[in-house]
């Protein structure tokens, strides 16, 4: 996403993904097949992923979360029956400014969220300490799905950002502890 201004992108509504995370989508719904085709042809292999906010349904809204992550298609295979197997990587968080329906799926005007605009504080150092304890707890209780699973999750995410980049650090930690998709 552009660092300033707004950009319109198609939205895939599913579980949220965070920057640095990778996942595979099995796209079978007609509306999302069309979204993938358009993302490939018209949006430079980009679209947004957002979660569904059930609490927003209480006030009569559409339930689309107000924040999401721009994802880049890193691999795409169209199957003979028209379904897609799409690999994506979360790149940058955004705020949904406005949205509208297009051919069954949602498109949104989004604005990039600058994670590193947040001033560095001692909180970032505390987050690192808590993460290290959490990781130790996961390993000592053998909650990894297989040996070295956490090492693989961290390899996918890349190096942990330093404490002078608290926004990126927070997203990295959230992606590492989020069971969807890397641990689940």
mmCIF file of C-alpha atoms in Angstrom:
data_model
loop_
_atom_site.group_PDB
_atom_site.id
_atom_site.type_symbol
_atom_site.label_atom_id
_atom_site.label_comp_id
_atom_site.label_asym_id
_atom_site.label_seq_id
_atom_site.Cartn_x
_atom_site.Cartn_y
_atom_site.Cartn_z
ATOM 1 C CA UNK A 1 0.000 0.000 0.000
ATOM 2 C CA UNK A 2 1.036 3.544 -0.550
ATOM 3 C CA UNK A 3 2.443 5.284 2.492
ATOM 4 C CA UNK A 4 0.081 8.229 2.116
ATOM 5 C CA UNK A 5 -3.394 8.627 0.735
ATOM 6 C CA UNK A 6 -6.058 6.058 0.084
ATOM 7 C CA UNK A 7 -6.162 3.101 -2.233
ATOM 8 C CA UNK A 8 -9.066 0.908 -3.314
ATOM 9 C CA UNK A 9 -8.575 -2.844 -3.013
ATOM 10 C CA UNK A 10 -10.831 -5.904 -3.017
ATOM 11 C CA UNK A 11 -11.514 -7.488 0.385
ATOM 12 C CA UNK A 12 -11.396 -11.179 1.228
ATOM 13 C CA UNK A 13 -13.334 -11.700 4.441
ATOM 14 C CA UNK A 14 -11.989 -14.570 6.514
ATOM 15 C CA UNK A 15 -9.723 -14.953 9.509
ATOM 16 C CA UNK A 16 -7.396 -11.997 9.888
ATOM 17 C CA UNK A 17 -3.802 -12.338 8.752
ATOM 18 C CA UNK A 18 -0.991 -10.156 10.027
ATOM 19 C CA UNK A 19 2.049 -8.674 8.289
ATOM 20 C CA UNK A 20 4.686 -11.339 7.860
ATOM 21 C CA UNK A 21 2.273 -14.251 8.016
ATOM 22 C CA UNK A 22 1.745 -16.555 5.061
ATOM 23 C CA UNK A 23 -1.236 -18.763 4.355
ATOM 24 C CA UNK A 24 -2.861 -20.819 1.631
ATOM 25 C CA UNK A 25 -6.415 -20.075 0.549
ATOM 26 C CA UNK A 26 -8.614 -22.616 -1.208
ATOM 27 C CA UNK A 27 -10.916 -20.286 -3.126
ATOM 28 C CA UNK A 28 -14.155 -21.933 -4.223
ATOM 29 C CA UNK A 29 -16.885 -19.284 -3.871
ATOM 30 C CA UNK A 30 -17.727 -17.599 -7.176
ATOM 31 C CA UNK A 31 -17.390 -14.091 -5.729
ATOM 32 C CA UNK A 32 -13.895 -14.816 -4.393
ATOM 33 C CA UNK A 33 -12.849 -16.527 -7.626
ATOM 34 C CA UNK A 34 -13.699 -13.257 -9.346
ATOM 35 C CA UNK A 35 -11.800 -11.327 -6.654
ATOM 36 C CA UNK A 36 -8.671 -13.443 -7.283
ATOM 37 C CA UNK A 37 -8.962 -12.986 -11.048
ATOM 38 C CA UNK A 38 -9.245 -9.222 -10.639
ATOM 39 C CA UNK A 39 -6.441 -9.075 -8.055
ATOM 40 C CA UNK A 40 -4.180 -10.790 -10.575
ATOM 41 C CA UNK A 41 -5.288 -8.681 -13.548
ATOM 42 C CA UNK A 42 -6.067 -5.256 -12.094
ATOM 43 C CA UNK A 43 -4.543 -4.900 -8.624
ATOM 44 C CA UNK A 44 -0.922 -5.989 -9.054
ATOM 45 C CA UNK A 45 -1.560 -9.300 -7.232
ATOM 46 C CA UNK A 46 -2.804 -7.508 -4.097
ATOM 47 C CA UNK A 47 -5.990 -7.638 -2.078
ATOM 48 C CA UNK A 48 -6.974 -7.036 1.520
ATOM 49 C CA UNK A 49 -7.873 -9.598 4.153
ATOM 50 C CA UNK A 50 -10.163 -8.601 6.988
ATOM 51 C CA UNK A 51 -11.936 -10.454 9.728
ATOM 52 C CA UNK A 52 -15.615 -10.516 10.498
ATOM 53 C CA UNK A 53 -16.612 -8.430 13.512
ATOM 54 C CA UNK A 54 -19.728 -9.967 15.042
ATOM 55 C CA UNK A 55 -20.018 -7.128 17.548
ATOM 56 C CA UNK A 56 -20.479 -4.697 14.659
ATOM 57 C CA UNK A 57 -23.564 -6.621 13.556
ATOM 58 C CA UNK A 58 -25.445 -5.448 16.662
ATOM 59 C CA UNK A 59 -25.656 -1.905 15.313
ATOM 60 C CA UNK A 60 -26.887 -3.095 11.922
ATOM 61 C CA UNK A 61 -23.607 -2.739 10.028
ATOM 62 C CA UNK A 62 -22.164 -5.295 7.617
ATOM 63 C CA UNK A 63 -19.795 -6.823 10.189
ATOM 64 C CA UNK A 64 -16.591 -6.122 8.280
ATOM 65 C CA UNK A 65 -13.705 -5.347 10.617
ATOM 66 C CA UNK A 66 -12.379 -1.794 10.435
ATOM 67 C CA UNK A 67 -8.770 -2.873 10.021
ATOM 68 C CA UNK A 68 -7.076 -5.505 7.895
ATOM 69 C CA UNK A 69 -3.879 -6.442 6.130
ATOM 70 C CA UNK A 70 -2.917 -5.998 2.499
ATOM 71 C CA UNK A 71 -1.713 -9.328 1.146
ATOM 72 C CA UNK A 72 0.329 -10.149 -1.905
ATOM 73 C CA UNK A 73 -0.365 -13.254 -3.966
ATOM 74 C CA UNK A 74 2.908 -15.181 -4.045
ATOM 75 C CA UNK A 75 1.577 -18.229 -5.876
ATOM 76 C CA UNK A 76 -1.687 -18.987 -7.626
ATOM 77 C CA UNK A 77 -2.911 -22.189 -9.228
ATOM 78 C CA UNK A 78 -6.232 -22.295 -11.047
ATOM 79 C CA UNK A 79 -7.743 -25.758 -10.821
ATOM 80 C CA UNK A 80 -9.661 -27.358 -13.715
ATOM 81 C CA UNK A 81 -13.031 -26.706 -12.042
ATOM 82 C CA UNK A 82 -12.317 -22.964 -11.638
ATOM 83 C CA UNK A 83 -11.274 -23.026 -7.993
ATOM 84 C CA UNK A 84 -7.971 -21.459 -6.976
ATOM 85 C CA UNK A 85 -5.183 -22.472 -4.634
ATOM 86 C CA UNK A 86 -3.696 -19.135 -3.636
ATOM 87 C CA UNK A 87 -0.673 -18.535 -1.435
ATOM 88 C CA UNK A 88 -0.539 -15.077 0.115
ATOM 89 C CA UNK A 89 1.767 -13.143 2.398
ATOM 90 C CA UNK A 90 0.598 -10.394 4.721
ATOM 91 C CA UNK A 91 2.411 -7.146 3.934
ATOM 92 C CA UNK A 92 0.968 -4.017 5.530
ATOM 93 C CA UNK A 93 -1.917 -3.162 7.861
ATOM 94 C CA UNK A 94 -4.634 -0.793 6.777
ATOM 95 C CA UNK A 95 -7.710 0.967 8.067
ATOM 96 C CA UNK A 96 -10.928 0.623 6.104
ATOM 97 C CA UNK A 97 -12.086 4.146 5.234
ATOM 98 C CA UNK A 98 -15.076 3.306 3.043
ATOM 99 C CA UNK A 99 -16.439 0.162 1.426
ATOM 100 C CA UNK A 100 -18.917 -0.955 -1.188
ATOM 101 C CA UNK A 101 -20.049 -4.175 -2.832
ATOM 102 C CA UNK A 102 -18.756 -5.136 -6.256
ATOM 103 C CA UNK A 103 -20.085 -8.244 -7.990
ATOM 104 C CA UNK A 104 -20.754 -10.050 -4.707
ATOM 105 C CA UNK A 105 -17.540 -9.238 -2.844
ATOM 106 C CA UNK A 106 -16.465 -6.092 -0.999
ATOM 107 C CA UNK A 107 -14.038 -3.441 -2.160
ATOM 108 C CA UNK A 108 -12.722 -0.807 0.182
ATOM 109 C CA UNK A 109 -10.886 2.460 0.175
ATOM 110 C CA UNK A 110 -8.110 1.839 2.655
ATOM 111 C CA UNK A 111 -5.411 3.885 4.311
ATOM 112 C CA UNK A 112 -2.089 2.359 5.335
ATOM 113 C CA UNK A 113 -1.397 2.231 9.069
ATOM 114 C CA UNK A 114 2.175 3.306 9.840
ATOM 115 C CA UNK A 115 3.165 0.968 12.652
ATOM 116 C CA UNK A 116 6.469 2.671 13.328
ATOM 117 C CA UNK A 117 4.958 6.112 13.842
ATOM 118 C CA UNK A 118 4.171 5.044 17.399
ATOM 119 C CA UNK A 119 6.906 6.386 19.695
ATOM 120 C CA UNK A 120 9.237 3.814 21.257
ATOM 121 C CA UNK A 121 8.686 3.153 24.947
ATOM 122 C CA UNK A 122 9.783 0.730 27.609
ATOM 123 C CA UNK A 123 6.617 -1.185 26.736
ATOM 124 C CA UNK A 124 8.379 -2.600 23.657
ATOM 125 C CA UNK A 125 11.099 -4.093 25.839
ATOM 126 C CA UNK A 126 8.452 -5.570 28.126
ATOM 127 C CA UNK A 127 6.706 -7.140 25.105
ATOM 128 C CA UNK A 128 9.956 -8.873 24.127
ATOM 129 C CA UNK A 129 10.360 -10.245 27.668
ATOM 130 C CA UNK A 130 6.799 -11.561 27.687
ATOM 131 C CA UNK A 131 7.214 -13.117 24.245
ATOM 132 C CA UNK A 132 10.377 -14.942 25.327
ATOM 133 C CA UNK A 133 8.541 -16.317 28.382
ATOM 134 C CA UNK A 134 5.546 -17.306 26.234
ATOM 135 C CA UNK A 135 7.772 -19.117 23.742
ATOM 136 C CA UNK A 136 9.521 -20.979 26.552
ATOM 137 C CA UNK A 137 6.133 -21.987 27.957
ATOM 138 C CA UNK A 138 4.968 -23.293 24.549
ATOM 139 C CA UNK A 139 8.123 -25.363 24.150
ATOM 140 C CA UNK A 140 8.272 -26.698 27.737
ATOM 141 C CA UNK A 141 4.629 -27.793 27.596
ATOM 142 C CA UNK A 142 5.164 -29.386 24.166
ATOM 143 C CA UNK A 143 2.361 -27.422 22.539
ATOM 144 C CA UNK A 144 4.134 -27.238 19.206
ATOM 145 C CA UNK A 145 2.516 -29.389 16.527
ATOM 146 C CA UNK A 146 5.867 -30.960 15.737
ATOM 147 C CA UNK A 147 9.488 -30.530 16.871
ATOM 148 C CA UNK A 148 10.922 -27.130 15.932
ATOM 149 C CA UNK A 149 7.515 -25.755 14.920
ATOM 150 C CA UNK A 150 8.132 -22.393 16.638
ATOM 151 C CA UNK A 151 11.497 -22.172 14.874
ATOM 152 C CA UNK A 152 9.710 -22.633 11.553
ATOM 153 C CA UNK A 153 7.071 -20.006 12.405
ATOM 154 C CA UNK A 154 9.809 -17.529 13.313
ATOM 155 C CA UNK A 155 11.749 -18.352 10.131
ATOM 156 C CA UNK A 156 8.666 -17.498 8.056
ATOM 157 C CA UNK A 157 8.213 -14.199 9.906
ATOM 158 C CA UNK A 158 11.861 -13.225 9.632
ATOM 159 C CA UNK A 159 13.978 -11.534 12.292
ATOM 160 C CA UNK A 160 12.174 -9.999 15.257
ATOM 161 C CA UNK A 161 12.103 -6.191 14.826
ATOM 162 C CA UNK A 162 14.046 -4.152 17.352
ATOM 163 C CA UNK A 163 12.394 -2.279 20.223
ATOM 164 C CA UNK A 164 12.936 1.054 18.435
ATOM 165 C CA UNK A 165 10.266 -0.086 15.935
ATOM 166 C CA UNK A 166 7.440 -0.823 18.388
ATOM 167 C CA UNK A 167 4.658 -1.055 15.816
ATOM 168 C CA UNK A 168 6.489 -3.598 13.700
ATOM 169 C CA UNK A 169 7.588 -5.452 16.827
ATOM 170 C CA UNK A 170 3.985 -5.634 18.048
ATOM 171 C CA UNK A 171 2.779 -7.023 14.708
ATOM 172 C CA UNK A 172 5.641 -9.545 14.597
ATOM 173 C CA UNK A 173 4.822 -10.806 18.100
ATOM 174 C CA UNK A 174 1.100 -10.938 17.290
ATOM 175 C CA UNK A 175 1.819 -12.927 14.117
ATOM 176 C CA UNK A 176 4.089 -15.312 16.036
ATOM 177 C CA UNK A 177 1.504 -16.040 18.737
ATOM 178 C CA UNK A 178 -1.570 -15.982 16.491
ATOM 179 C CA UNK A 179 -2.580 -19.626 15.939
ATOM 180 C CA UNK A 180 -4.140 -18.740 12.583
ATOM 181 C CA UNK A 181 -2.510 -19.340 10.207
ATOM 182 C CA UNK A 182 1.050 -20.273 11.299
ATOM 183 C CA UNK A 183 0.201 -22.684 14.114
ATOM 184 C CA UNK A 184 -3.112 -23.867 12.782
#
